C-alpha cells in the first residue's frame, strides 16, 4: 500500500466492515484504489472486524470469486453481485463486466 509495484497482478477480493476498529477501513480503501482491475470490494456497513466471517454472503462471494479466478468460471462471476447483495452491504467491481450480454 502506498506505492504498489506495477508488476502486481494478484486477483484480490476486498471484504471489510466499515466499522472495523482493528484494521482501518480507510487502509483497505486505499489498497483497493491502488490495485489494478479486475477488483471487487464488498463492504459490510455497520460491521466491525471479522464480524461478517460466518455470513453466507462472505462465504458465497469468496467461493465464487475463487472459482472465477482459478477456473475462469463465468457462472460464478455472474453470481457475484447477487452473492454480495444485502441491506447492509455494498458491492463494487472494477474490471470485467458481471452483466450478461443481451439475448437475441
Tab-separated table of C-alpha atoms in Angstrom:
chain	number	residue	atom	x	y	z
A	1	UNK	CA	0.000	0.000	0.000
A	2	UNK	CA	1.173	3.485	-0.708
A	3	UNK	CA	3.411	2.672	-3.667
A	4	UNK	CA	2.436	-0.645	-5.242
A	5	UNK	CA	4.633	-2.258	-7.829
A	6	UNK	CA	3.357	-2.120	-11.367
A	7	UNK	CA	4.161	-5.828	-11.511
A	8	UNK	CA	1.437	-6.774	-9.018
A	9	UNK	CA	-1.133	-8.882	-10.800
A	10	UNK	CA	-2.826	-10.686	-7.928
A	11	UNK	CA	-6.555	-11.228	-8.198
A	12	UNK	CA	-7.613	-9.626	-4.940
A	13	UNK	CA	-11.012	-9.649	-3.279
A	14	UNK	CA	-11.569	-6.993	-0.621
A	15	UNK	CA	-14.123	-7.651	2.141
A	16	UNK	CA	-14.271	-5.224	5.013
A	17	UNK	CA	-16.532	-3.915	7.725
A	18	UNK	CA	-16.687	-0.144	7.678
A	19	UNK	CA	-16.690	-0.025	11.498
A	20	UNK	CA	-13.531	-2.123	11.864
A	21	UNK	CA	-11.506	-0.906	14.843
A	22	UNK	CA	-8.654	-3.385	14.264
A	23	UNK	CA	-7.807	-2.654	10.636
A	24	UNK	CA	-8.817	0.741	9.361
A	25	UNK	CA	-11.414	0.701	6.607
A	26	UNK	CA	-9.598	3.657	5.040
A	27	UNK	CA	-6.483	1.489	4.616
A	28	UNK	CA	-8.478	-1.132	2.749
A	29	UNK	CA	-9.992	1.562	0.534
A	30	UNK	CA	-6.518	2.931	-0.206
A	31	UNK	CA	-5.220	-0.522	-1.133
A	32	UNK	CA	-8.261	-1.099	-3.337
A	33	UNK	CA	-7.716	2.177	-5.165
A	34	UNK	CA	-4.103	1.232	-5.871
A	35	UNK	CA	-4.751	-2.283	-7.191
A	36	UNK	CA	-5.223	-2.916	-10.897
A	37	UNK	CA	-8.537	-4.250	-12.229
A	38	UNK	CA	-10.272	-6.573	-12.084
A	39	UNK	CA	-11.009	-5.893	-8.437
A	40	UNK	CA	-14.072	-6.245	-6.205
A	41	UNK	CA	-14.822	-4.671	-2.829
A	42	UNK	CA	-17.580	-5.926	-0.529
A	43	UNK	CA	-18.339	-3.517	2.311
A	44	UNK	CA	-20.344	-4.627	5.319
A	45	UNK	CA	-21.856	-1.406	6.629
A	46	UNK	CA	-22.022	-1.003	10.407
A	47	UNK	CA	-19.925	-4.142	10.956
A	48	UNK	CA	-16.585	-4.435	12.751
A	49	UNK	CA	-13.524	-6.614	12.317
A	50	UNK	CA	-14.295	-10.217	11.258
A	51	UNK	CA	-17.939	-9.996	12.402
A	52	UNK	CA	-19.033	-10.992	8.905
A	53	UNK	CA	-16.884	-14.130	8.508
A	54	UNK	CA	-19.766	-16.554	9.094
A	55	UNK	CA	-22.192	-14.569	6.951
A	56	UNK	CA	-23.381	-16.534	3.899
A	57	UNK	CA	-22.649	-13.501	1.703
A	58	UNK	CA	-18.998	-13.684	2.744
A	59	UNK	CA	-18.747	-17.397	2.041
A	60	UNK	CA	-20.631	-17.316	-1.268
A	61	UNK	CA	-18.767	-14.254	-2.535
A	62	UNK	CA	-15.404	-15.758	-1.621
A	63	UNK	CA	-16.150	-19.140	-3.206
A	64	UNK	CA	-17.439	-17.606	-6.427
A	65	UNK	CA	-14.504	-15.164	-6.606
A	66	UNK	CA	-12.094	-18.096	-6.249
A	67	UNK	CA	-13.954	-20.172	-8.865
A	68	UNK	CA	-13.847	-17.201	-11.234
A	69	UNK	CA	-10.131	-16.656	-10.658
A	70	UNK	CA	-8.955	-20.261	-10.580
A	71	UNK	CA	-11.173	-21.825	-13.211
A	72	UNK	CA	-12.462	-18.907	-15.276
A	73	UNK	CA	-15.966	-19.905	-14.161
A	74	UNK	CA	-18.219	-17.293	-15.799
A	75	UNK	CA	-21.341	-18.559	-13.985
A	76	UNK	CA	-19.577	-17.920	-10.661
A	77	UNK	CA	-18.529	-14.468	-11.915
A	78	UNK	CA	-22.128	-13.679	-12.835
A	79	UNK	CA	-23.355	-14.696	-9.358
A	80	UNK	CA	-21.050	-12.263	-7.531
A	81	UNK	CA	-23.404	-9.241	-7.354
A	82	UNK	CA	-26.226	-11.426	-6.001
A	83	UNK	CA	-23.864	-13.195	-3.581
A	84	UNK	CA	-22.920	-9.859	-2.031
A	85	UNK	CA	-26.382	-8.292	-2.012
A	86	UNK	CA	-27.925	-7.300	1.291
A	87	UNK	CA	-29.455	-4.427	3.202
A	88	UNK	CA	-26.134	-3.707	4.923
A	89	UNK	CA	-23.696	-4.420	2.092
A	90	UNK	CA	-22.228	-2.516	-0.805
A	91	UNK	CA	-20.700	-4.391	-3.759
A	92	UNK	CA	-18.230	-2.631	-6.051
A	93	UNK	CA	-16.449	-4.111	-9.030
A	94	UNK	CA	-13.967	-2.565	-11.427
A	95	UNK	CA	-12.936	-4.606	-14.432
A	96	UNK	CA	-14.634	-7.251	-16.470
A	97	UNK	CA	-18.371	-6.985	-16.685
A	98	UNK	CA	-20.526	-9.202	-14.498
A	99	UNK	CA	-23.543	-8.368	-16.665
A	100	UNK	CA	-24.831	-10.948	-19.051
A	101	UNK	CA	-24.986	-9.960	-22.711
A	102	UNK	CA	-28.484	-9.416	-24.089
A	103	UNK	CA	-30.031	-12.409	-25.779
A	104	UNK	CA	-31.248	-12.111	-29.341
